[in-house]
PDB file of C-alpha atoms in Angstrom:
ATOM      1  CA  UNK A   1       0.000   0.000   0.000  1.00  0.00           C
ATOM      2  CA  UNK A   2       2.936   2.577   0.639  1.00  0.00           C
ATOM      3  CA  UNK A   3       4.110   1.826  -2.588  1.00  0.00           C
ATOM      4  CA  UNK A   4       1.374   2.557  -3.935  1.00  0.00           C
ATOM      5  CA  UNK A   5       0.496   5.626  -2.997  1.00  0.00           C
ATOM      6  CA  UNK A   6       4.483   7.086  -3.431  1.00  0.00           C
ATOM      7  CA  UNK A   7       4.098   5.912  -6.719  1.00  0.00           C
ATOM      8  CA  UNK A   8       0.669   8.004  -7.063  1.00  0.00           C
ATOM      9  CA  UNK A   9       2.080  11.253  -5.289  1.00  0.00           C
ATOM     10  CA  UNK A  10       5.351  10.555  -7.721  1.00  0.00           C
ATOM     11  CA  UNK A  11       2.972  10.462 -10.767  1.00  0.00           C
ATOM     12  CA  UNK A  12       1.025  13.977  -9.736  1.00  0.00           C
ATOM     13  CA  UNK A  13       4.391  15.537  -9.201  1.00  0.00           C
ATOM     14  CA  UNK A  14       5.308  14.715 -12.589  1.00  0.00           C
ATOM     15  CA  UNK A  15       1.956  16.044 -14.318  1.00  0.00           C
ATOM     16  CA  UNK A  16       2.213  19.326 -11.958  1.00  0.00           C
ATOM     17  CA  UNK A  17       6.128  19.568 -13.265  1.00  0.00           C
ATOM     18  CA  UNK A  18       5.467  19.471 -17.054  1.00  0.00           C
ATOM     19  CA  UNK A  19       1.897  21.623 -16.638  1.00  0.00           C
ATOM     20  CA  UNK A  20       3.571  24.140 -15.331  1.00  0.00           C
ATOM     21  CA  UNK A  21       6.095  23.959 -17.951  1.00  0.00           C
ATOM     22  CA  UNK A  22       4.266  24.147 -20.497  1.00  0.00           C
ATOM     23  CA  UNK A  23       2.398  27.670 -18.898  1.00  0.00           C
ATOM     24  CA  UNK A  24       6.410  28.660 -18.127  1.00  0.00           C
ATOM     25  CA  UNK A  25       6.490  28.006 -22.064  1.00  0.00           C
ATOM     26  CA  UNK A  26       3.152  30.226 -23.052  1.00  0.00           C
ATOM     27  CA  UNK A  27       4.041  32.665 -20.782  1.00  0.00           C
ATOM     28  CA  UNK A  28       7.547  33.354 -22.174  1.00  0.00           C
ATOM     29  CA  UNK A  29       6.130  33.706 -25.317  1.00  0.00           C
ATOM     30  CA  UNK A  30       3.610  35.864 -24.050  1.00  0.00           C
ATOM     31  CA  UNK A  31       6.702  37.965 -23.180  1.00  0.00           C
ATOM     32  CA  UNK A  32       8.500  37.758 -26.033  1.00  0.00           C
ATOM     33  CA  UNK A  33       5.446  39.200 -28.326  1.00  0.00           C
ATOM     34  CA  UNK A  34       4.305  35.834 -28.779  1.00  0.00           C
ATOM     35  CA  UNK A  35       6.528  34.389 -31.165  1.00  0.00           C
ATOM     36  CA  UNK A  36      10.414  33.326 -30.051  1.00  0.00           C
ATOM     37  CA  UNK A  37      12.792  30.317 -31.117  1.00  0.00           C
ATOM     38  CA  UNK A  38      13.560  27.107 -29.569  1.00  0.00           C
ATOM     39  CA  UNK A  39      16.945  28.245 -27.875  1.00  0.00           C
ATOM     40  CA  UNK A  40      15.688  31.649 -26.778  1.00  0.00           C
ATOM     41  CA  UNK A  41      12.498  30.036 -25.077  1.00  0.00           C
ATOM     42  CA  UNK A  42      14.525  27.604 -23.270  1.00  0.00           C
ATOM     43  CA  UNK A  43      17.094  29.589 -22.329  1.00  0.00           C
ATOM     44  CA  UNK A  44      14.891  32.395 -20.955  1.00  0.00           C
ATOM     45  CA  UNK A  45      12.486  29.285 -18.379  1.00  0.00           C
ATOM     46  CA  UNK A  46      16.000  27.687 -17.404  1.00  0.00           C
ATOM     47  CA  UNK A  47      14.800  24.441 -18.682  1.00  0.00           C
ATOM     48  CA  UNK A  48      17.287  21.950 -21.123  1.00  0.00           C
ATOM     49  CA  UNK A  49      16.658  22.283 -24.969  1.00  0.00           C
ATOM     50  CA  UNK A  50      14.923  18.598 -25.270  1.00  0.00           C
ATOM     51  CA  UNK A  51      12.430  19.502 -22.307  1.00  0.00           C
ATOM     52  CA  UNK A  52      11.575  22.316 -23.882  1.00  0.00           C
ATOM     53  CA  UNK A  53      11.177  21.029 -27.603  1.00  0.00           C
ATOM     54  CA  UNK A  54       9.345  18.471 -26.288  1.00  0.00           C
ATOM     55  CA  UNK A  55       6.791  20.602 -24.777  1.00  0.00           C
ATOM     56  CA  UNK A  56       6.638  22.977 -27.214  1.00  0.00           C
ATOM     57  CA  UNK A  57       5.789  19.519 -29.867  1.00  0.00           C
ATOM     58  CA  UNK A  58       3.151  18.473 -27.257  1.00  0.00           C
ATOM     59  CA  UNK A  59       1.296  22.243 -27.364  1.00  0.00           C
ATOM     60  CA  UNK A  60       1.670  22.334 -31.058  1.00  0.00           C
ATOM     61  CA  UNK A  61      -0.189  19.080 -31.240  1.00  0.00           C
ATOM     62  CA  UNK A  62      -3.214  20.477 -29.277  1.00  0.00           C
ATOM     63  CA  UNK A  63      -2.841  24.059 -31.099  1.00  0.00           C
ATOM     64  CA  UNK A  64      -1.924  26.270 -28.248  1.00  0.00           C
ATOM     65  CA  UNK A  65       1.306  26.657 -29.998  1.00  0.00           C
ATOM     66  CA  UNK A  66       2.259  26.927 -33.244  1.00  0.00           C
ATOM     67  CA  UNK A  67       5.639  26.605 -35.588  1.00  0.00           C
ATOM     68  CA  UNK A  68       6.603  29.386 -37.807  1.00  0.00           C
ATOM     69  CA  UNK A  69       9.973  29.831 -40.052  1.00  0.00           C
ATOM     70  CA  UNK A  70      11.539  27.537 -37.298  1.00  0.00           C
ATOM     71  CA  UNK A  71      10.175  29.669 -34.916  1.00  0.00           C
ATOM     72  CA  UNK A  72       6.899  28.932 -32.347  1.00  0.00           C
ATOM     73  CA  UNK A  73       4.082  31.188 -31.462  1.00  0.00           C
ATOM     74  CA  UNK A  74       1.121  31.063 -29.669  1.00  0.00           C
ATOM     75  CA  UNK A  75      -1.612  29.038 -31.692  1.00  0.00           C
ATOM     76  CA  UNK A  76      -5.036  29.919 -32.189  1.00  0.00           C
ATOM     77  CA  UNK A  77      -6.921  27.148 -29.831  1.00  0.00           C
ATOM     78  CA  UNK A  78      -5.411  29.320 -27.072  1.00  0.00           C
ATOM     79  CA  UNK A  79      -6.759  32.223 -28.255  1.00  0.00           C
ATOM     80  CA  UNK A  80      -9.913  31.146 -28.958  1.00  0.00           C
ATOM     81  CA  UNK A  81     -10.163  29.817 -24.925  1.00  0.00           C
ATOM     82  CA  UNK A  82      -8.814  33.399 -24.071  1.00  0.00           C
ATOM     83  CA  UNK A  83     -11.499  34.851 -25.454  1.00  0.00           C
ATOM     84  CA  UNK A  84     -13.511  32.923 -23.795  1.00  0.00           C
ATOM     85  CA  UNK A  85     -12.203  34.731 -20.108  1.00  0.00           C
ATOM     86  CA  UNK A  86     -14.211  37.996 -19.504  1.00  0.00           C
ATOM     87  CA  UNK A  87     -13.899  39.769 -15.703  1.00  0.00           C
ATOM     88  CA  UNK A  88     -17.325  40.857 -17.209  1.00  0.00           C
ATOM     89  CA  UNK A  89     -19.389  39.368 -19.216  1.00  0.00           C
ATOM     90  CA  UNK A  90     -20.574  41.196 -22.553  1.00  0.00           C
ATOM     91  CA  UNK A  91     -18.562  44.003 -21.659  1.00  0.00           C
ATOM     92  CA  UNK A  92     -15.681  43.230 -24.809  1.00  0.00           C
ATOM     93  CA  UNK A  93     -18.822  43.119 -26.743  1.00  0.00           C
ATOM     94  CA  UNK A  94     -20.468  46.103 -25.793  1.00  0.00           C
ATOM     95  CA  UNK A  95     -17.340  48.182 -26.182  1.00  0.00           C
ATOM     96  CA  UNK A  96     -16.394  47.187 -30.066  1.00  0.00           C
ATOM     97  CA  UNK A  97     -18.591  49.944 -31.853  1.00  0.00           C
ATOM     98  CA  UNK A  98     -17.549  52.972 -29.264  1.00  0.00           C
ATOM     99  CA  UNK A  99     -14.254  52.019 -29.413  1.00  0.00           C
ATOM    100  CA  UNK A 100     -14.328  52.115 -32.474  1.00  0.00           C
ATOM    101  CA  UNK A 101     -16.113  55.787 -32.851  1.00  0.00           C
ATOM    102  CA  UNK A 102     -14.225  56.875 -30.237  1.00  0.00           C
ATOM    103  CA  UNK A 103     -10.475  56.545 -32.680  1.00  0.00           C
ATOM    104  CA  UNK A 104     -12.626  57.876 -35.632  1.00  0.00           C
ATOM    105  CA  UNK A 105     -13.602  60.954 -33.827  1.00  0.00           C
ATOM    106  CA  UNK A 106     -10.054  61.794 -32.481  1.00  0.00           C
ATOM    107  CA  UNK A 107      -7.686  59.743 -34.033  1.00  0.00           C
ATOM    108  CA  UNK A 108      -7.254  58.084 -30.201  1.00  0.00           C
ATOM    109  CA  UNK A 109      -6.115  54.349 -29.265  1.00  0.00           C
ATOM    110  CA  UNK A 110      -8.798  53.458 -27.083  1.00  0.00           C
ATOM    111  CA  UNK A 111      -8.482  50.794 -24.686  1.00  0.00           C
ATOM    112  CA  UNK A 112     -11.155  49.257 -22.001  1.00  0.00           C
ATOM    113  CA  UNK A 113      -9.445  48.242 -18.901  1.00  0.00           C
ATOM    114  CA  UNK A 114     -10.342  46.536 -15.777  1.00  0.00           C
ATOM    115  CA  UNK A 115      -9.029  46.292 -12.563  1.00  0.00           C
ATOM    116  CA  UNK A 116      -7.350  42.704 -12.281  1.00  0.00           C
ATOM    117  CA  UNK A 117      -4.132  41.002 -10.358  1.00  0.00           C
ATOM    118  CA  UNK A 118      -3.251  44.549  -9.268  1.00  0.00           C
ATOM    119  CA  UNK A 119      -2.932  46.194 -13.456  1.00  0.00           C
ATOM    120  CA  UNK A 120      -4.999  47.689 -15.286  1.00  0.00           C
ATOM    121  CA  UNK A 121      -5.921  44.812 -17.929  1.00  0.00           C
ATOM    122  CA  UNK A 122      -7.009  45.457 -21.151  1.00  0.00           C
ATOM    123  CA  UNK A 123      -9.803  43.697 -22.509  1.00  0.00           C
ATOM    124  CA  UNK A 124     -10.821  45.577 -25.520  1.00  0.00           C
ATOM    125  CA  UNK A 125      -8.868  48.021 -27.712  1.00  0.00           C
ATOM    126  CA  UNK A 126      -8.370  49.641 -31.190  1.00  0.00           C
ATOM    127  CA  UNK A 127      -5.058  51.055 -32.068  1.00  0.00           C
ATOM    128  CA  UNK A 128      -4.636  54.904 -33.673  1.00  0.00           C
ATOM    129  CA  UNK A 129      -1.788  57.522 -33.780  1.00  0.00           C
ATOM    130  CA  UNK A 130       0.133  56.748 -30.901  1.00  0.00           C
ATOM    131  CA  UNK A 131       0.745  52.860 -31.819  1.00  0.00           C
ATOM    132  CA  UNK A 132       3.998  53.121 -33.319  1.00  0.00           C
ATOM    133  CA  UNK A 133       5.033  54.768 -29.731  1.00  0.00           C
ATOM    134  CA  UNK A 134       2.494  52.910 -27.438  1.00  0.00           C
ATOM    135  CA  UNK A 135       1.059  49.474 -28.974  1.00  0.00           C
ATOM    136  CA  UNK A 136      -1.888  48.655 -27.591  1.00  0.00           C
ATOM    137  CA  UNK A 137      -3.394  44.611 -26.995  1.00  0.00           C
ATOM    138  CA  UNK A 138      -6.275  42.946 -25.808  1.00  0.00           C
ATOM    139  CA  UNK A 139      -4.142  41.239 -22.810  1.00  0.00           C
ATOM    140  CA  UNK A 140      -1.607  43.945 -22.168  1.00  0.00           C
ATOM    141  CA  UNK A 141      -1.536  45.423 -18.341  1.00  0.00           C
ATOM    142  CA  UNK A 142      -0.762  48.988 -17.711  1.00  0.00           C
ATOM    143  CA  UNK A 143       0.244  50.486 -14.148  1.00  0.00           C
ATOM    144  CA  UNK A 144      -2.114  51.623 -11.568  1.00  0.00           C
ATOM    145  CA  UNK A 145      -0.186  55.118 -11.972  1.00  0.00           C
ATOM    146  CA  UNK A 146      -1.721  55.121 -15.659  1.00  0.00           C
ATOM    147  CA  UNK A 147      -4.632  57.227 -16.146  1.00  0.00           C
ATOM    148  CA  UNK A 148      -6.771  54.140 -16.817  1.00  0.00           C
ATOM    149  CA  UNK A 149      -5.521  52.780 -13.188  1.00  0.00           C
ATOM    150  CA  UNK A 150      -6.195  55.995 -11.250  1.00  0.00           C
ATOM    151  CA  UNK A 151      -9.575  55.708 -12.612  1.00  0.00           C
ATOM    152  CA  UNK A 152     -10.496  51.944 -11.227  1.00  0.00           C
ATOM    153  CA  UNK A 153      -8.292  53.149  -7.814  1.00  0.00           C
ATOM    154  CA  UNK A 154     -10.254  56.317  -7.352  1.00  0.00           C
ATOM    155  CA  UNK A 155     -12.443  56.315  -4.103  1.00  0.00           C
ATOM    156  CA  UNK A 156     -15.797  58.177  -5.676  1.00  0.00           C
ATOM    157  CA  UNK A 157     -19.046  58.362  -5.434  1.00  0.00           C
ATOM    158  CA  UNK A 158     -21.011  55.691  -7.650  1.00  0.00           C
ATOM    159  CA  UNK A 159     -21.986  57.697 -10.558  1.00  0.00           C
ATOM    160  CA  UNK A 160     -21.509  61.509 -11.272  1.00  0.00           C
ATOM    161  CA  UNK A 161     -23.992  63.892 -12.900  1.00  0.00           C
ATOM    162  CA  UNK A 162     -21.173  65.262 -14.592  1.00  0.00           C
ATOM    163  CA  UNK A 163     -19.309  62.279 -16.229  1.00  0.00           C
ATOM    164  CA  UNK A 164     -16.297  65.064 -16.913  1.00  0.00           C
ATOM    165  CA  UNK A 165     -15.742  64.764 -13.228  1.00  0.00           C
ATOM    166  CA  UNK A 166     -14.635  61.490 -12.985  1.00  0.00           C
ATOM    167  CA  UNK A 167     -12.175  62.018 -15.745  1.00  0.00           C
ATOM    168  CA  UNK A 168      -8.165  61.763 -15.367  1.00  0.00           C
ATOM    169  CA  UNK A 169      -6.089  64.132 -17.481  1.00  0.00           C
ATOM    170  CA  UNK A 170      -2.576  62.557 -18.238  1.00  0.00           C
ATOM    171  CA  UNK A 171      -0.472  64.748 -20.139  1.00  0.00           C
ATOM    172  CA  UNK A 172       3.131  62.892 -21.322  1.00  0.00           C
ATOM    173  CA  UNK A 173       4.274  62.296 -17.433  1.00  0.00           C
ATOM    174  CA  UNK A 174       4.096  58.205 -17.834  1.00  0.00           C
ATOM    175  CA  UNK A 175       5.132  58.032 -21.596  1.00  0.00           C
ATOM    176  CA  UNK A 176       6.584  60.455 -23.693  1.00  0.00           C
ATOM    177  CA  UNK A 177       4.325  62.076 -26.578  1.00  0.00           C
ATOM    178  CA  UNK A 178       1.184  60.277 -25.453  1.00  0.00           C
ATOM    179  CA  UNK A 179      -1.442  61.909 -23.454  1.00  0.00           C
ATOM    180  CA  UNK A 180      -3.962  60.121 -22.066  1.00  0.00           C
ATOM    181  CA  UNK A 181      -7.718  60.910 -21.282  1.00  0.00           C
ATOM    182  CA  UNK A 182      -9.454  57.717 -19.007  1.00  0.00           C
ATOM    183  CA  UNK A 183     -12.921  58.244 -17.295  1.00  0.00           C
ATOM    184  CA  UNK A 184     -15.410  55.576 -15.715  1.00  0.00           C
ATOM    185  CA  UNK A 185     -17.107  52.886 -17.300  1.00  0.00           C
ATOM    186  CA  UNK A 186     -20.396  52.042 -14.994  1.00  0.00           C
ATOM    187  CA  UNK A 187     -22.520  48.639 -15.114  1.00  0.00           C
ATOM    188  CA  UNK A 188     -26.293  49.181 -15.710  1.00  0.00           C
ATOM    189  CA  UNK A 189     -26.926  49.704 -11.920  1.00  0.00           C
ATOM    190  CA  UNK A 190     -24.187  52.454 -11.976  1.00  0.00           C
ATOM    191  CA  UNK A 191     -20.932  50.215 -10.078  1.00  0.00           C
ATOM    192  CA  UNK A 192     -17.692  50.957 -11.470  1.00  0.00           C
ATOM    193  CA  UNK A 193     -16.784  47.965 -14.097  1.00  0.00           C
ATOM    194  CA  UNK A 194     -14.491  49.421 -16.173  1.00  0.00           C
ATOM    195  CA  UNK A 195     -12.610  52.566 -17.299  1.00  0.00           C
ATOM    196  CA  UNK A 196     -12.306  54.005 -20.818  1.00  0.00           C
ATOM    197  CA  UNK A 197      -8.806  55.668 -22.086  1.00  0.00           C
ATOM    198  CA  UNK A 198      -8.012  57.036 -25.298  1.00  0.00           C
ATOM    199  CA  UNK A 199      -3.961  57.929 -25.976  1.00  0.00           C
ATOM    200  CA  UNK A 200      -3.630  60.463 -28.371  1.00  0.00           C
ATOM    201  CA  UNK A 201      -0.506  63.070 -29.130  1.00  0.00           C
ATOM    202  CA  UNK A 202       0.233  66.154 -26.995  1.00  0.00           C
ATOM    203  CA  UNK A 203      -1.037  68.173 -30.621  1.00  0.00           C
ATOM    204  CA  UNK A 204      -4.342  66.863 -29.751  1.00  0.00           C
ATOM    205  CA  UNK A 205      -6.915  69.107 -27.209  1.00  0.00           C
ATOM    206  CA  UNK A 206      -7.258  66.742 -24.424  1.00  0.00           C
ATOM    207  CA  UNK A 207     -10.456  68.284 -22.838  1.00  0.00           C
ATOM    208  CA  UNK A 208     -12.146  67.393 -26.277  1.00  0.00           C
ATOM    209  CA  UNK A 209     -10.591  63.913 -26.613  1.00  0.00           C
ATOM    210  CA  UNK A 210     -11.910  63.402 -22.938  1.00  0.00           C
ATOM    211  CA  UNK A 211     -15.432  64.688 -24.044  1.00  0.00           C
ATOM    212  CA  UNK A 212     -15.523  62.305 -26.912  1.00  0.00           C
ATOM    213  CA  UNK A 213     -14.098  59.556 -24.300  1.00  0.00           C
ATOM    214  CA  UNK A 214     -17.161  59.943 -22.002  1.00  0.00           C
ATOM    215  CA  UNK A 215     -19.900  59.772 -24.237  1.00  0.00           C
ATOM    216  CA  UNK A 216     -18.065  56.205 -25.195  1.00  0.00           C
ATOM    217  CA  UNK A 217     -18.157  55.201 -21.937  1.00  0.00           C
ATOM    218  CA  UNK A 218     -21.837  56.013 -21.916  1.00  0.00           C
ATOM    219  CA  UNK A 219     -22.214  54.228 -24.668  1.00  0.00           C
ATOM    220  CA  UNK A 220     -20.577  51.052 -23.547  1.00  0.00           C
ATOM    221  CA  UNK A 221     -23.167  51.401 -20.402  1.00  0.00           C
ATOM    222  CA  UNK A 222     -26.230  51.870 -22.393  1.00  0.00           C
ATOM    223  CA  UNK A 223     -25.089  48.749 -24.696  1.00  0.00           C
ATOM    224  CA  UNK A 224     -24.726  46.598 -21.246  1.00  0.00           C
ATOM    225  CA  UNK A 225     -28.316  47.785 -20.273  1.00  0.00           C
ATOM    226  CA  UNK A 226     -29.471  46.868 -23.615  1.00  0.00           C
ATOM    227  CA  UNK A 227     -27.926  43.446 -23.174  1.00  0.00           C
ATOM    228  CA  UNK A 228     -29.458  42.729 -20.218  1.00  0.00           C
ATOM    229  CA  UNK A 229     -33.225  43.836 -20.710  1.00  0.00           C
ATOM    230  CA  UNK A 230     -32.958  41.716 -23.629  1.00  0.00           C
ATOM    231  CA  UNK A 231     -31.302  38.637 -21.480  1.00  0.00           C
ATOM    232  CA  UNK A 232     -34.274  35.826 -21.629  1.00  0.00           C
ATOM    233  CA  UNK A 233     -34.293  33.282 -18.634  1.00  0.00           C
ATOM    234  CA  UNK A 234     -34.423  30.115 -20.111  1.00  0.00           C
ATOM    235  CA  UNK A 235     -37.150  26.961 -19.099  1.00  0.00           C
ATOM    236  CA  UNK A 236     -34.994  24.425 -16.398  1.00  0.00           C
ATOM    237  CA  UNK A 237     -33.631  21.575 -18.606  1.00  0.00           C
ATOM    238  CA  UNK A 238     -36.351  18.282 -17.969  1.00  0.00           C
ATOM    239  CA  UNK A 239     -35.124  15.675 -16.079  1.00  0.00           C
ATOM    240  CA  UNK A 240     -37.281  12.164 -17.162  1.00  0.00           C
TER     241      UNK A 240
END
């Protein structure tokens, strides 16, 4: 019976050892800008060449990674499941089309963050002028000292009359030649989900790019109401 069971704790360790190898594996290609050869991934988890081609031939052959040029980058069964992670549910949807207004109105990247392992996580964005200076990701984390963090840190009341009030002005003092405006995002019964940011160039009138910014945010709110006066409960599932 001891032998048993050592053999059994022996045989978890092992599947605990190579699962988190292979997330030491996604995550330093994650790192990397999600693409990275086979001596530069190993090198950079600590782990011998053959462990890590091995893994890296096990992911391929579910599709979380893939091989490129020689190369291997995250496939596209893991981002499918990642899409399938949202803090808040219909809120990636429900941001797409002001997002999208919101860059064609002042040229902004505008990102949707939410407050999440102590960053500012983006979970929605659309890329404008700044991009060649500050890319912008679905996935990417920015400070808490980043206008979009000192929005989801701010101690305020739930909603304001004014949304201008809630609205952080960042003018080039985290990243040179990008200026930030983030306000508020609210759910439908007016909690803080979310905040709103759009990154434009110092040229740019920030009051105005914040103005544009809020009435996004309001949008993104009034699509989440939308979403769920139109959420139908469905009948229980019969048992026989």
């Amino acid at each position: 019976m001891p032998q048993i069971q050592h053999r059994a704790a022996t045989a978890s360790a092992r599947s605990r050892g190579v699962l988190e190898g292979a997330f030491a594996l996604l995550d330093e290609l994650r790192r990397q800008g999600g693409e990275a050869g086979l001596t530069q991934i190993a090198a950079a988890c600590g782990l011998p060449k053959a462990s890590t081609h091995r893994l890296l031939s096990q992911l391929v052959m579910v599709g979380a990674v893939e091989r490129h040029h020689g190369r291997y980058r995250v496939g596209c069964q893991l981002y499918r499941l990642g899409q399938a992670w949202q803090p808040h549910p219909g809120l990636r949807l429900a941001a797409r089309q002001p997002l999208h207004a919101l860059r064609a109105a002042t040229g902004a990247s505008a990102v949707v963050t939410v407050l999440h392992d102590g960053l500012a996580l983006t979970i929605a964005s659309v890329p404008g002028e700044v991009e060649p200076v500050a890319p912008v990701r679905d996935g990417m984390g920015f400070t808490l000292q980043t206008a979009a963090g000192q929005v989801l840190t701010a101690s305020r009341p739930r909603r304001a009359k004014d949304p201008l009030a809630a609205a952080v002005l960042e003018r080039e003092q985290v990243l040179h030649g990008v200026c930030c405006a983030a306000l508020p995002v609210h759910s439908p019964d007016g909690r803080l989900q979310a905040a709103i940011t759009a990154m434009v160039p110092p040229h740019r009138r920030l009051q105005t790019v914040a103005e544009h910014t809020a009435r996004a945010g309001a949008a993104i709110t009034a699509n989440l109401t939308r979403a769920a006066a139109s959420t139908v409960d469905l009948p229980p599932v019969l048992r026989h």
